[in-house]
Structures are given as C-alpha cells and as structure tokens.
mmCIF file of C-alpha atoms and ligand atoms in Angstrom:
data_model
loop_
_atom_site.group_PDB
_atom_site.id
_atom_site.type_symbol
_atom_site.label_atom_id
_atom_site.label_comp_id
_atom_site.label_asym_id
_atom_site.label_seq_id
_atom_site.Cartn_x
_atom_site.Cartn_y
_atom_site.Cartn_z
ATOM 1 C CA MET A 1 62.912 106.371 129.202
ATOM 2 C CA ARG A 2 59.930 104.416 130.522
ATOM 3 C CA LEU A 3 60.114 100.687 129.822
ATOM 4 C CA ASN A 4 56.912 98.727 129.449
ATOM 5 C CA SER A 5 57.750 95.300 130.857
ATOM 6 C CA GLU A 6 54.279 93.826 130.114
ATOM 7 C CA ARG A 7 54.601 94.830 126.470
ATOM 8 C CA PHE A 8 58.126 93.365 126.386
ATOM 9 C CA LEU A 9 56.960 90.007 127.816
ATOM 10 C CA ARG A 10 53.899 89.978 125.547
ATOM 11 C CA ASP A 11 56.069 90.394 122.460
ATOM 12 C CA LEU A 12 58.462 87.712 123.671
ATOM 13 C CA HIS A 13 55.550 85.264 124.014
ATOM 14 C CA ALA A 14 54.147 86.358 120.637
ATOM 15 C CA LEU A 15 57.471 85.591 118.947
ATOM 16 C CA ARG A 16 57.447 82.143 120.555
ATOM 17 C CA GLY A 17 54.132 81.561 118.731
ATOM 18 C CA PHE A 18 56.096 81.216 115.472
ATOM 19 C CA GLY A 19 57.334 77.620 115.517
ATOM 20 C CA ALA A 20 56.042 76.823 119.025
ATOM 21 C CA ALA A 21 56.790 73.154 119.707
ATOM 22 C CA GLY A 22 57.297 70.597 122.420
ATOM 23 C CA VAL A 23 56.300 70.845 126.024
ATOM 24 C CA GLY A 24 56.915 74.032 127.985
ATOM 25 C CA LYS A 25 58.072 76.864 125.782
ATOM 26 C CA GLY A 26 59.928 74.990 123.046
ATOM 27 C CA VAL A 27 60.504 76.377 119.562
ATOM 28 C CA ILE A 28 61.427 74.957 116.149
ATOM 29 C CA ARG A 29 62.335 77.951 113.970
ATOM 30 C CA PRO A 30 65.503 77.257 111.971
ATOM 31 C CA ALA A 31 66.742 79.904 109.546
ATOM 32 C CA PHE A 32 64.519 80.298 106.438
ATOM 33 C CA SER A 33 61.898 77.805 107.694
ATOM 34 C CA GLU A 34 58.295 78.902 107.264
ATOM 35 C CA ALA A 35 58.162 79.825 110.951
ATOM 36 C CA ASP A 36 61.331 81.935 110.640
ATOM 37 C CA VAL A 37 60.062 83.787 107.560
ATOM 38 C CA GLU A 38 56.706 84.455 109.265
ATOM 39 C CA ALA A 39 58.408 85.561 112.483
ATOM 40 C CA ARG A 40 60.534 88.064 110.563
ATOM 41 C CA ALA A 41 57.422 89.438 108.822
ATOM 42 C CA TRP A 42 55.770 89.901 112.237
ATOM 43 C CA LEU A 43 58.909 91.497 113.649
ATOM 44 C CA LYS A 44 59.034 93.871 110.706
ATOM 45 C CA GLY A 45 55.515 95.034 111.647
ATOM 46 C CA ARG A 46 56.553 95.520 115.276
ATOM 47 C CA MET A 47 59.526 97.600 114.136
ATOM 48 C CA LEU A 48 57.266 99.792 112.014
ATOM 49 C CA ASP A 49 54.856 100.222 114.955
ATOM 50 C CA ALA A 50 57.834 101.275 117.080
ATOM 51 C CA GLY A 51 58.740 104.059 114.652
ATOM 52 C CA LEU A 52 61.738 102.237 113.146
ATOM 53 C CA THR A 53 62.429 101.713 109.427
ATOM 54 C CA PRO A 54 62.655 97.976 108.649
ATOM 55 C CA HIS A 55 65.346 96.722 106.289
ATOM 56 C CA LEU A 56 65.549 93.009 105.404
ATOM 57 C CA ASP A 57 68.976 92.607 103.844
ATOM 58 C CA PRO A 58 69.938 90.174 101.023
ATOM 59 C CA VAL A 59 70.740 87.340 103.468
ATOM 60 C CA GLY A 60 67.723 87.736 105.763
ATOM 61 C CA ASN A 61 69.178 89.926 108.538
ATOM 62 C CA LEU A 62 66.295 92.173 109.634
ATOM 63 C CA PHE A 63 67.194 95.676 110.878
ATOM 64 C CA GLY A 64 64.837 98.248 112.434
ATOM 65 C CA LEU A 65 66.649 101.492 111.722
ATOM 66 C CA ALA A 66 66.428 104.670 113.768
ATOM 67 C CA TYR A 67 66.244 108.040 111.969
ATOM 68 C CA ASP A 68 69.842 108.912 112.851
ATOM 69 C CA ARG A 69 73.224 107.347 113.640
ATOM 70 C CA SER A 70 72.634 105.210 116.736
ATOM 71 C CA LEU A 71 73.514 102.324 118.980
ATOM 72 C CA LEU A 72 72.424 98.931 117.620
ATOM 73 C CA LEU A 73 70.712 96.430 119.951
ATOM 74 C CA GLY A 74 69.596 92.896 119.142
ATOM 75 C CA SER A 75 70.533 89.277 118.537
ATOM 76 C CA HIS A 76 68.897 86.581 116.345
ATOM 77 C CA SER A 77 65.418 85.048 116.008
ATOM 78 C CA ASP A 78 66.227 81.747 114.249
ATOM 79 C CA SER A 79 66.455 78.663 116.480
ATOM 80 C CA GLN A 80 68.214 75.330 116.681
ATOM 81 C CA PRO A 81 66.330 72.334 115.188
ATOM 82 C CA GLU A 82 65.044 71.894 118.771
ATOM 83 C CA GLY A 83 65.385 75.102 120.728
ATOM 84 C CA GLY A 84 63.963 77.273 123.460
ATOM 85 C CA TRP A 85 61.953 80.485 123.323
ATOM 86 C CA LEU A 86 64.675 82.820 124.599
ATOM 87 C CA ASP A 87 67.898 81.959 122.761
ATOM 88 C CA GLY A 88 68.344 85.014 120.516
ATOM 89 C CA ALA A 89 64.674 86.076 120.772
ATOM 90 C CA LEU A 90 65.327 87.734 124.133
ATOM 91 C CA GLY A 91 67.979 90.103 122.770
ATOM 92 C CA VAL A 92 65.832 91.040 119.782
ATOM 93 C CA ILE A 93 62.681 91.795 121.798
ATOM 94 C CA ALA A 94 64.628 93.563 124.578
ATOM 95 C CA GLY A 95 66.262 95.726 121.894
ATOM 96 C CA LEU A 96 62.854 96.430 120.398
ATOM 97 C CA GLU A 97 61.412 97.478 123.769
ATOM 98 C CA VAL A 98 64.338 99.817 124.509
ATOM 99 C CA ALA A 99 64.127 101.355 121.020
ATOM 100 C CA ARG A 100 60.370 101.785 121.379
ATOM 101 C CA ALA A 101 60.596 103.320 124.846
ATOM 102 C CA SER A 102 63.308 105.598 123.544
ATOM 103 C CA VAL A 103 61.114 106.823 120.672
ATOM 104 C CA GLU A 104 58.322 107.472 123.208
ATOM 105 C CA ALA A 105 60.743 109.412 125.399
ATOM 106 C CA GLY A 106 61.916 111.553 122.474
ATOM 107 C CA GLY A 107 65.325 109.917 122.069
ATOM 108 C CA PRO A 108 68.081 108.899 121.847
ATOM 109 C CA PRO A 109 67.774 107.025 118.505
ATOM 110 C CA ILE A 110 68.194 103.259 118.922
ATOM 111 C CA SER A 111 68.281 100.670 116.114
ATOM 112 C CA VAL A 112 67.466 96.970 116.408
ATOM 113 C CA VAL A 113 68.554 93.850 114.533
ATOM 114 C CA SER A 114 67.615 90.194 114.238
ATOM 115 C CA PHE A 115 70.497 88.408 112.515
ATOM 116 C CA GLN A 116 69.862 85.380 110.313
ATOM 117 C CA ASP A 117 71.114 81.814 110.862
ATOM 118 C CA GLU A 118 73.026 82.519 114.060
ATOM 119 C CA GLU A 119 72.349 78.888 114.941
ATOM 120 C CA GLY A 120 74.383 77.661 112.014
ATOM 121 C CA ARG A 121 71.978 75.677 109.870
ATOM 122 C CA PHE A 122 74.389 76.552 107.060
ATOM 123 C CA GLY A 123 77.543 78.013 108.559
ATOM 124 C CA VAL A 124 78.571 79.558 111.864
ATOM 125 C CA THR A 125 76.508 82.672 112.751
ATOM 126 C CA THR A 126 76.029 83.028 108.982
ATOM 127 C CA GLY A 127 74.037 86.292 108.664
ATOM 128 C CA SER A 128 76.242 88.444 110.890
ATOM 129 C CA ALA A 129 79.360 86.725 109.497
ATOM 130 C CA ILE A 130 78.435 87.924 106.002
ATOM 131 C CA TRP A 131 77.438 91.423 107.131
ATOM 132 C CA SER A 132 80.724 91.860 108.986
ATOM 133 C CA GLY A 133 82.904 90.507 106.166
ATOM 134 C CA GLN A 134 83.966 87.467 108.200
ATOM 135 C CA ILE A 135 82.880 85.335 105.243
ATOM 136 C CA ALA A 136 82.326 86.417 101.625
ATOM 137 C CA LEU A 137 78.785 86.193 100.271
ATOM 138 C CA GLU A 138 79.856 83.872 97.416
ATOM 139 C CA GLU A 139 81.568 81.563 99.890
ATOM 140 C CA ALA A 140 78.477 81.513 102.124
ATOM 141 C CA ASP A 141 76.185 80.820 99.163
ATOM 142 C CA ALA A 142 78.118 77.601 98.537
ATOM 143 C CA LEU A 143 77.506 76.304 102.094
ATOM 144 C CA SER A 144 74.810 73.682 102.574
ATOM 145 C CA ASP A 145 72.805 72.265 105.472
ATOM 146 C CA HIS A 146 72.719 68.604 106.525
ATOM 147 C CA GLU A 147 70.054 67.884 103.884
ATOM 148 C CA GLY A 148 72.171 69.369 101.108
ATOM 149 C CA ILE A 149 70.104 72.573 100.695
ATOM 150 C CA GLY A 150 72.375 75.468 99.722
ATOM 151 C CA PHE A 151 72.470 78.775 101.612
ATOM 152 C CA GLY A 152 72.232 80.625 98.290
ATOM 153 C CA ASP A 153 68.990 78.797 97.389
ATOM 154 C CA ALA A 154 67.534 79.199 100.863
ATOM 155 C CA ARG A 155 68.036 82.959 100.958
ATOM 156 C CA ALA A 156 66.722 83.336 97.393
ATOM 157 C CA SER A 157 63.433 81.794 98.579
ATOM 158 C CA MET A 158 62.909 84.510 101.208
ATOM 159 C CA PRO A 159 60.476 87.228 100.057
ATOM 160 C CA GLY A 160 60.892 90.957 100.626
ATOM 161 C CA ARG A 161 64.685 91.193 100.748
ATOM 162 C CA ALA A 162 66.389 94.457 99.860
ATOM 163 C CA GLU A 163 69.257 94.438 97.362
ATOM 164 C CA THR A 164 71.628 96.242 99.679
ATOM 165 C CA PHE A 165 73.271 95.636 103.026
ATOM 166 C CA VAL A 166 72.959 98.204 105.810
ATOM 167 C CA ASP A 167 75.990 100.496 106.140
ATOM 168 C CA PRO A 168 77.653 99.637 109.489
ATOM 169 C CA ASP A 169 78.723 103.279 109.853
ATOM 170 C CA ARG A 170 75.143 104.036 110.845
ATOM 171 C CA PHE A 171 75.932 102.486 114.219
ATOM 172 C CA THR A 172 78.113 103.618 117.115
ATOM 173 C CA GLY A 173 78.208 100.234 118.865
ATOM 174 C CA PHE A 174 76.310 96.985 119.421
ATOM 175 C CA ILE A 175 74.902 95.551 122.655
ATOM 176 C CA GLU A 176 73.481 92.022 122.699
ATOM 177 C CA MET A 177 71.406 90.783 125.615
ATOM 178 C CA HIS A 178 71.149 86.984 125.873
ATOM 179 C CA ILE A 179 70.379 84.135 128.220
ATOM 180 C CA GLU A 180 73.532 82.633 129.717
ATOM 181 C CA GLN A 181 72.780 79.105 128.420
ATOM 182 C CA GLY A 182 74.979 77.674 131.163
ATOM 183 C CA PRO A 183 74.799 77.028 134.914
ATOM 184 C CA VAL A 184 76.957 79.805 136.420
ATOM 185 C CA LEU A 185 74.410 82.554 137.242
ATOM 186 C CA ASP A 186 71.684 80.100 138.231
ATOM 187 C CA GLN A 187 73.922 78.192 140.628
ATOM 188 C CA ALA A 188 75.272 81.379 142.223
ATOM 189 C CA ASN A 189 71.792 82.949 142.426
ATOM 190 C CA ASP A 190 73.136 85.927 140.486
ATOM 191 C CA GLN A 191 70.803 87.885 138.228
ATOM 192 C CA ILE A 192 73.110 89.495 135.661
ATOM 193 C CA GLY A 193 76.331 88.524 133.874
ATOM 194 C CA VAL A 194 78.402 91.187 132.140
ATOM 195 C CA VAL A 195 80.358 89.399 129.439
ATOM 196 C CA SER A 196 84.146 89.843 129.360
ATOM 197 C CA GLY A 197 84.792 87.920 126.133
ATOM 198 C CA ILE A 198 83.401 85.239 123.816
ATOM 199 C CA VAL A 199 85.190 81.958 123.113
ATOM 200 C CA GLY A 200 86.412 80.964 119.662
ATOM 201 C CA ILE A 201 85.039 78.050 117.679
ATOM 202 C CA ARG A 202 86.058 75.699 114.869
ATOM 203 C CA ASP A 203 83.563 73.561 113.039
ATOM 204 C CA MET A 204 83.867 71.153 110.119
ATOM 205 C CA LYS A 205 82.250 68.140 108.546
ATOM 206 C CA ILE A 206 84.298 64.949 108.238
ATOM 207 C CA THR A 207 83.479 61.906 106.080
ATOM 208 C CA PHE A 208 84.854 58.371 106.438
ATOM 209 C CA GLY A 209 84.131 56.154 103.427
ATOM 210 C CA GLY A 210 84.269 52.404 104.161
ATOM 211 C CA GLU A 211 82.661 49.509 102.318
ATOM 212 C CA GLN A 212 78.947 48.777 102.517
ATOM 213 C CA ASN A 213 78.334 45.044 102.855
ATOM 214 C CA HIS A 214 76.147 42.284 104.303
ATOM 215 C CA ALA A 215 76.054 42.336 108.114
ATOM 216 C CA GLY A 216 75.623 38.544 108.368
ATOM 217 C CA THR A 217 78.187 37.234 105.948
ATOM 218 C CA THR A 218 81.061 39.702 106.115
ATOM 219 C CA PRO A 219 83.722 38.500 108.606
ATOM 220 C CA MET A 220 84.808 41.114 111.103
ATOM 221 C CA ALA A 221 88.388 41.077 109.848
ATOM 222 C CA LEU A 222 87.311 41.936 106.314
ATOM 223 C CA ARG A 223 85.012 44.817 107.181
ATOM 224 C CA LYS A 224 85.535 48.466 106.419
ATOM 225 C CA ASP A 225 82.854 49.657 108.805
ATOM 226 C CA ALA A 226 82.387 53.432 108.777
ATOM 227 C CA PHE A 227 80.680 53.463 112.181
ATOM 228 C CA GLN A 228 83.546 51.558 113.806
ATOM 229 C CA ALA A 229 85.908 54.116 112.308
ATOM 230 C CA LEU A 230 83.932 56.975 113.859
ATOM 231 C CA SER A 231 83.772 55.235 117.219
ATOM 232 C CA ASP A 232 87.532 54.660 117.176
ATOM 233 C CA PHE A 233 88.142 58.276 116.088
ATOM 234 C CA ASN A 234 86.106 59.573 119.027
ATOM 235 C CA THR A 235 87.961 57.448 121.569
ATOM 236 C CA ARG A 236 91.392 58.394 120.243
ATOM 237 C CA LEU A 237 90.482 62.055 120.036
ATOM 238 C CA ASN A 238 89.287 62.225 123.648
ATOM 239 C CA ASP A 239 92.524 60.617 124.703
ATOM 240 C CA ARG A 240 94.776 62.919 122.654
ATOM 241 C CA PHE A 241 92.971 66.107 123.610
ATOM 242 C CA ARG A 242 93.654 65.411 127.279
ATOM 243 C CA ASN A 243 97.155 66.918 127.229
ATOM 244 C CA VAL A 244 96.076 70.122 125.516
ATOM 245 C CA ILE A 245 92.747 71.189 126.939
ATOM 246 C CA THR A 246 91.716 73.400 129.867
ATOM 247 C CA PRO A 247 88.573 72.808 131.968
ATOM 248 C CA ARG A 248 86.766 75.250 129.668
ATOM 249 C CA THR A 249 87.708 73.584 126.368
ATOM 250 C CA VAL A 250 84.712 71.788 124.836
ATOM 251 C CA TRP A 251 84.218 69.618 121.761
ATOM 252 C CA THR A 252 81.166 67.946 120.238
ATOM 253 C CA ILE A 253 80.257 65.437 117.559
ATOM 254 C CA GLY A 254 76.644 66.596 117.362
ATOM 255 C CA HIS A 255 75.398 65.495 113.958
ATOM 256 C CA VAL A 256 76.036 62.027 112.509
ATOM 257 C CA ASN A 257 74.791 60.790 109.173
ATOM 258 C CA LEU A 258 75.387 57.073 108.816
ATOM 259 C CA HIS A 259 74.820 55.461 105.430
ATOM 260 C CA PRO A 260 72.666 53.548 104.721
ATOM 261 C CA ASN A 261 71.703 53.427 108.428
ATOM 262 C CA ALA A 262 70.201 49.927 108.464
ATOM 263 C CA SER A 263 70.444 47.111 111.014
ATOM 264 C CA SER A 264 71.703 44.466 108.614
ATOM 265 C CA ILE A 265 74.169 46.473 106.570
ATOM 266 C CA VAL A 266 77.797 47.165 107.468
ATOM 267 C CA PRO A 267 77.809 50.982 107.262
ATOM 268 C CA GLY A 268 79.568 52.182 104.141
ATOM 269 C CA ARG A 269 79.890 55.850 104.935
ATOM 270 C CA VAL A 270 79.648 58.261 107.832
ATOM 271 C CA ASN A 271 79.514 62.020 107.626
ATOM 272 C CA PHE A 272 79.669 63.878 110.939
ATOM 273 C CA SER A 273 80.124 67.325 112.453
ATOM 274 C CA MET A 274 83.250 67.991 114.508
ATOM 275 C CA GLN A 275 83.213 71.147 116.593
ATOM 276 C CA TRP A 276 85.606 72.481 119.228
ATOM 277 C CA ARG A 277 85.665 75.704 121.264
ATOM 278 C CA ASP A 278 88.253 77.457 123.397
ATOM 279 C CA ALA A 279 89.143 80.983 124.530
ATOM 280 C CA ASP A 280 92.676 80.706 123.072
ATOM 281 C CA ALA A 281 93.252 80.871 119.297
ATOM 282 C CA ASP A 282 96.560 78.940 119.481
ATOM 283 C CA ARG A 283 94.888 76.123 121.344
ATOM 284 C CA LEU A 284 92.139 75.987 118.697
ATOM 285 C CA LEU A 285 94.854 75.471 116.089
ATOM 286 C CA HIS A 286 96.607 72.826 118.170
ATOM 287 C CA LEU A 287 93.296 70.945 118.524
ATOM 288 C CA GLU A 288 92.727 71.208 114.770
ATOM 289 C CA ARG A 289 96.045 69.477 114.116
ATOM 290 C CA ILE A 290 95.057 66.664 116.478
ATOM 291 C CA VAL A 291 91.668 66.281 114.740
ATOM 292 C CA ARG A 292 93.252 66.117 111.281
ATOM 293 C CA ASP A 293 96.146 63.827 112.305
ATOM 294 C CA THR A 294 93.915 61.407 114.206
ATOM 295 C CA ALA A 295 91.440 61.092 111.334
ATOM 296 C CA SER A 296 94.216 60.648 108.741
ATOM 297 C CA GLU A 297 96.064 58.047 110.772
ATOM 298 C CA LEU A 298 92.911 56.068 111.352
ATOM 299 C CA ALA A 299 91.855 56.199 107.689
ATOM 300 C CA GLU A 300 95.240 54.832 106.703
ATOM 301 C CA GLU A 301 95.179 52.024 109.271
ATOM 302 C CA ARG A 302 91.662 50.980 108.295
ATOM 303 C CA GLN A 303 92.182 51.492 104.559
ATOM 304 C CA ILE A 304 89.161 53.744 104.272
ATOM 305 C CA SER A 305 88.716 57.098 102.579
ATOM 306 C CA LEU A 306 88.684 60.410 104.400
ATOM 307 C CA GLU A 307 87.371 63.818 103.448
ATOM 308 C CA PHE A 308 87.464 67.074 105.425
ATOM 309 C CA GLY A 309 84.834 69.722 104.669
ATOM 310 C CA PRO A 310 85.642 73.441 104.847
ATOM 311 C CA LEU A 311 86.887 74.588 108.261
ATOM 312 C CA LEU A 312 84.545 77.282 109.579
ATOM 313 C CA GLY A 313 85.209 79.290 112.687
ATOM 314 C CA LEU A 314 85.419 82.476 114.661
ATOM 315 C CA ASP A 315 88.283 83.639 116.836
ATOM 316 C CA PRO A 316 87.842 84.549 120.507
ATOM 317 C CA VAL A 317 87.029 88.238 121.104
ATOM 318 C CA ALA A 318 87.102 90.615 124.082
ATOM 319 C CA MET A 319 84.218 93.002 124.789
ATOM 320 C CA ASP A 320 84.657 96.786 124.498
ATOM 321 C CA PRO A 321 85.618 98.330 127.886
ATOM 322 C CA GLY A 322 83.421 101.441 127.470
ATOM 323 C CA LEU A 323 80.224 99.572 126.617
ATOM 324 C CA ARG A 324 81.027 96.958 129.209
ATOM 325 C CA ASN A 325 81.349 99.592 131.927
ATOM 326 C CA ALA A 326 77.951 100.988 130.996
ATOM 327 C CA LEU A 327 76.486 97.500 131.503
ATOM 328 C CA ARG A 328 78.345 97.055 134.783
ATOM 329 C CA SER A 329 76.919 100.306 136.070
ATOM 330 C CA GLY A 330 73.426 99.116 135.073
ATOM 331 C CA ALA A 331 74.020 95.751 136.756
ATOM 332 C CA GLU A 332 75.129 97.453 139.968
ATOM 333 C CA ARG A 333 71.990 99.616 139.903
ATOM 334 C CA VAL A 334 69.477 96.864 139.061
ATOM 335 C CA ALA A 335 71.034 93.850 140.802
ATOM 336 C CA PRO A 336 73.471 95.075 143.459
ATOM 337 C CA GLU A 337 75.734 92.227 144.635
ATOM 338 C CA ARG A 338 73.896 89.840 142.327
ATOM 339 C CA TRP A 339 75.913 90.300 139.166
ATOM 340 C CA ARG A 340 79.320 89.219 137.926
ATOM 341 C CA ASP A 341 81.782 89.590 135.057
ATOM 342 C CA MET A 342 81.988 86.350 133.121
ATOM 343 C CA PRO A 343 83.139 84.864 129.800
ATOM 344 C CA SER A 344 80.711 83.436 127.242
ATOM 345 C CA GLY A 345 81.149 79.788 126.263
ATOM 346 C CA ALA A 346 78.337 80.100 123.713
ATOM 347 C CA LEU A 347 78.848 81.821 120.427
ATOM 348 C CA HIS A 348 77.089 85.043 119.537
ATOM 349 C CA ASP A 349 76.588 87.465 116.659
ATOM 350 C CA ALA A 350 78.525 90.006 118.762
ATOM 351 C CA THR A 351 81.727 88.182 117.765
ATOM 352 C CA ASN A 352 81.227 89.099 114.107
ATOM 353 C CA VAL A 353 79.926 92.582 114.822
ATOM 354 C CA SER A 354 83.116 93.323 116.809
ATOM 355 C CA ARG A 355 84.877 93.540 113.419
ATOM 356 C CA LEU A 356 82.769 96.610 112.655
ATOM 357 C CA MET A 357 82.203 98.503 115.915
ATOM 358 C CA PRO A 358 82.578 98.270 119.706
ATOM 359 C CA VAL A 359 80.411 95.472 121.154
ATOM 360 C CA ALA A 360 79.289 94.249 124.570
ATOM 361 C CA MET A 361 76.912 91.626 125.971
ATOM 362 C CA LEU A 362 74.896 90.927 129.080
ATOM 363 C CA PHE A 363 73.446 87.660 130.344
ATOM 364 C CA VAL A 364 70.478 86.680 132.474
ATOM 365 C CA PRO A 365 70.314 83.240 134.156
ATOM 366 C CA SER A 366 69.148 80.067 132.437
ATOM 367 C CA ILE A 367 67.112 77.905 134.822
ATOM 368 C CA GLY A 368 69.091 74.727 135.496
ATOM 369 C CA GLY A 369 71.697 75.901 132.971
ATOM 370 C CA ILE A 370 69.574 74.341 130.190
ATOM 371 C CA SER A 371 69.534 75.654 126.592
ATOM 372 C CA HIS A 372 69.297 74.307 123.012
ATOM 373 C CA ASN A 373 66.440 72.318 124.507
ATOM 374 C CA PHE A 374 62.652 72.812 124.622
ATOM 375 C CA ALA A 375 62.988 73.149 128.416
ATOM 376 C CA GLU A 376 65.091 76.341 128.207
ATOM 377 C CA ASP A 377 63.648 79.075 130.462
ATOM 378 C CA THR A 378 64.400 82.105 132.645
ATOM 379 C CA ALA A 379 62.367 83.635 135.495
ATOM 380 C CA GLU A 380 60.317 86.609 134.271
ATOM 381 C CA GLU A 381 61.795 88.890 136.924
ATOM 382 C CA ASP A 382 65.278 88.074 135.579
ATOM 383 C CA LEU A 383 64.190 88.820 132.002
ATOM 384 C CA VAL A 384 62.905 92.213 133.142
ATOM 385 C CA ALA A 385 66.042 92.870 135.220
ATOM 386 C CA GLY A 386 68.138 92.293 132.096
ATOM 387 C CA LEU A 387 65.927 94.668 130.115
ATOM 388 C CA ARG A 388 66.456 97.352 132.756
ATOM 389 C CA VAL A 389 70.234 96.869 132.731
ATOM 390 C CA LEU A 390 70.215 97.221 128.956
ATOM 391 C CA ALA A 391 68.158 100.424 129.123
ATOM 392 C CA HIS A 392 70.406 101.802 131.857
ATOM 393 C CA ALA A 393 73.498 101.163 129.737
ATOM 394 C CA VAL A 394 71.884 102.908 126.761
ATOM 395 C CA GLY A 395 71.103 105.865 129.041
ATOM 396 C CA CYS A 396 74.706 105.954 130.357
ATOM 397 C CA LEU A 397 76.072 105.987 126.833
ATOM 398 C CA GLY A 398 73.821 108.993 126.261
ATOM 399 C CA GLN A 399 73.580 108.755 122.500
HETATM 400 C C1 LIG B 1 75.151 79.283 119.445
HETATM 401 O O1 LIG B 1 74.023 78.978 119.756
HETATM 402 C C2 LIG B 1 76.233 78.447 119.827
HETATM 403 O O2 LIG B 1 76.332 77.364 119.235
HETATM 404 O O3 LIG B 1 76.977 78.791 120.755
HETATM 405 MN MN1 LIG B 2 71.808 82.614 120.680
HETATM 406 MN MN1 LIG B 3 71.827 79.075 120.248
#
C-alpha cells in the first residue's frame, strides 16, 4: 500500500482545528462538547471519503467500517479539559490513512474507530468500556462529570447516533498507535515503542464533610475543616504507600472541589478524585485498602463525615504476541536500533478491547515527555515513522 504522509499530517492538523486552544497546538475537546461533536461529524465525512461505512454507536463511538471482516485500527478523539493535539487523535488519523491507502491499493479491508470519552470526563475510557462489556450501559448512564452532568444525558444530546452497537466479531484484532506521553523514547532518542502491556488503574471520588463556619471567629480547636482533612489524608497516604509501591506505581489527587471555596469561610466540604495505577492487580487492591482505611480513620478522628463514590477501574493487560511481533518487525524495518519494547503507564482503549479480540499498541516519542498539556508534541518525522510501522504491521498480518 502507498501511504500519503502529507494527507495524514493535513488531516491531523485539521482535526486539531476542532477545539484548538492555548499556545502551540493545544486542544480543548472533551467528550460530547461542541468541538467533539463537530470533530466526529468531520471524521465521519473523512471515513466516507475513504470508502468506509460510518457508524456512530449509541454512546458516541464512531466506527468507519470496511466492507468485510477486518483488522480495526484507531484510538479516541476526545481530549482532556486541557490537552494536546496528538493524544488519541494520532491513532485515529493514522488508522484512517492506513485504511484509505489500503482501499486505494485494493485491500486488505481495514476498519477504523474513534472511541468516546477515553479521557474519562464521566468514567474511565467510557466508550470502549461499554462496547467491550467492561461496564454495563445502565451503570455508565448513571455516571456524572465534575459538574454533575450525567453520561446518559450527555450521550442523548449527541445527534446522529445509531440504535445498535457494532458487532465485535467483524474484527480480527485491534492495533492502537499513540504518543508515548512519557519521557522514555525521547530521552533515549528512540523512535518507536512496541507496547508489552498496559498498567491497571483505580479511580474514585471521595467526599469529606466538615462544618462550614466563620474563618475569623471559629477557634482552631473547634473547627471541622474539610481542607485540613484532605491535606492530612494526602500526607498520611503518601507515607503509608511507601511500603507497598514500586518505582512505577503512581497516584494522583487531580480534581478538588472545595465548598464553598471562599477566603473567609472554614471549608465545609471537599470532594476530590483519588486515582492510583500499577501493573499488578494485587497491589492495586492493597493500595485500595490503604486509601479506604486512611480516609476512615481520619474521618473518625476528626469527627467528620466520609463518603466513597463508585470504584472505577481497569486491570493490567498484556498485548497479543502475534500482533506485537508484527509491530516489532515494522519497527525493525522503519527504525532499526531505534525502537524498544516497553510498558504503557497511560491508559488506553486497547485495555477494554482486549476483552473482545487480540490487541497491540505502538508508541512514538513525546517531546520532553509532556502530555495532557497544551505543549504536547511529537516531531513530524516520528509521526510518519509510526504510521509506516503501523502499515507494515497490517501488511505482515496480511488480512
Ligand atoms: C488516559 O489519558 C490516561 O489517563 O492514561
Ligand atoms: Mn489517549
Ligand atoms: Mn489522554
């Protein structure tokens, strides 16, 4: 097949036009935002132009289906509240270019997908989680974002959805190309990463309820300050995790909602996200116990209320050896001595899809290891190298 790298880069820049923000190549395109809905409409047109049959499923996953049973390529096109132009978008547009070049070459059939809400506005990789059966649709519909908007309402507002999901049996396997989003390839001056496995994740919202009061008149000893509770929780947690973690274990309190969030009021309530990731499912469970015990102990000591939201998560998964070998062979061809096998510390739709079919992933470098940031970027020659590795793997698999 003959790839058209100019067309590939042009489409990648065109997709960035939906929700373009910030300096550099930043993007604000969260799931179901106006920019996301418009981007999916544009993508649908590009799929049609490429000879694929678009199918927007009931939760907003957009497929471009080949005429026959095929490999599936893709990723997601929603972004973080502040994101870069490549996270997800790269895998979707690379998949589109390979499918298009394949149609032009007379085969093999290749299908493409852009999953919805990979970035977890509502859940954790919500669209692919529903498609794969990782989470039931009714359960997902009850999830809400930080503003209290429900997933069920958000998806109902999206025009043009079909009533049916795509049958996974249409596909023989899934390959997701992505930026690394970390420093490993960039620091080693490598061009390609072939992913060995994806870490697991746990994510939940926690609420401490204290007592809202006057910040001038309430003596320190009488306060039930929700912010102080959170601060204490964080310190204790960091200390207790120390005996359990490995250098690759990570945890984040990334979203904090302090009520009423005013300078002269002792905070009465705090609701925050607690997320932890590790490659070992037992360790994830061990960390969960520490999170729950620490929060409970602290709530009791401080005489404040405590509420845990639903625990969301995905277990660690290994990549399929056959698909992975096809990528390794492509990496050796395109970037001899400049590629490596490596694990993924970021989460991907491939985790969910592995419940349905064999999956594999490849990475290209992130400049400075920066992602989930307007400054996220990758050298164009590395983007094109990744595209060529993907096409080579598709050719090797000969479907
Ligand atoms: C996905 O972007 C993740 O949070 O790893
Ligand atoms: Mn991503
Ligand atoms: Mn992301």
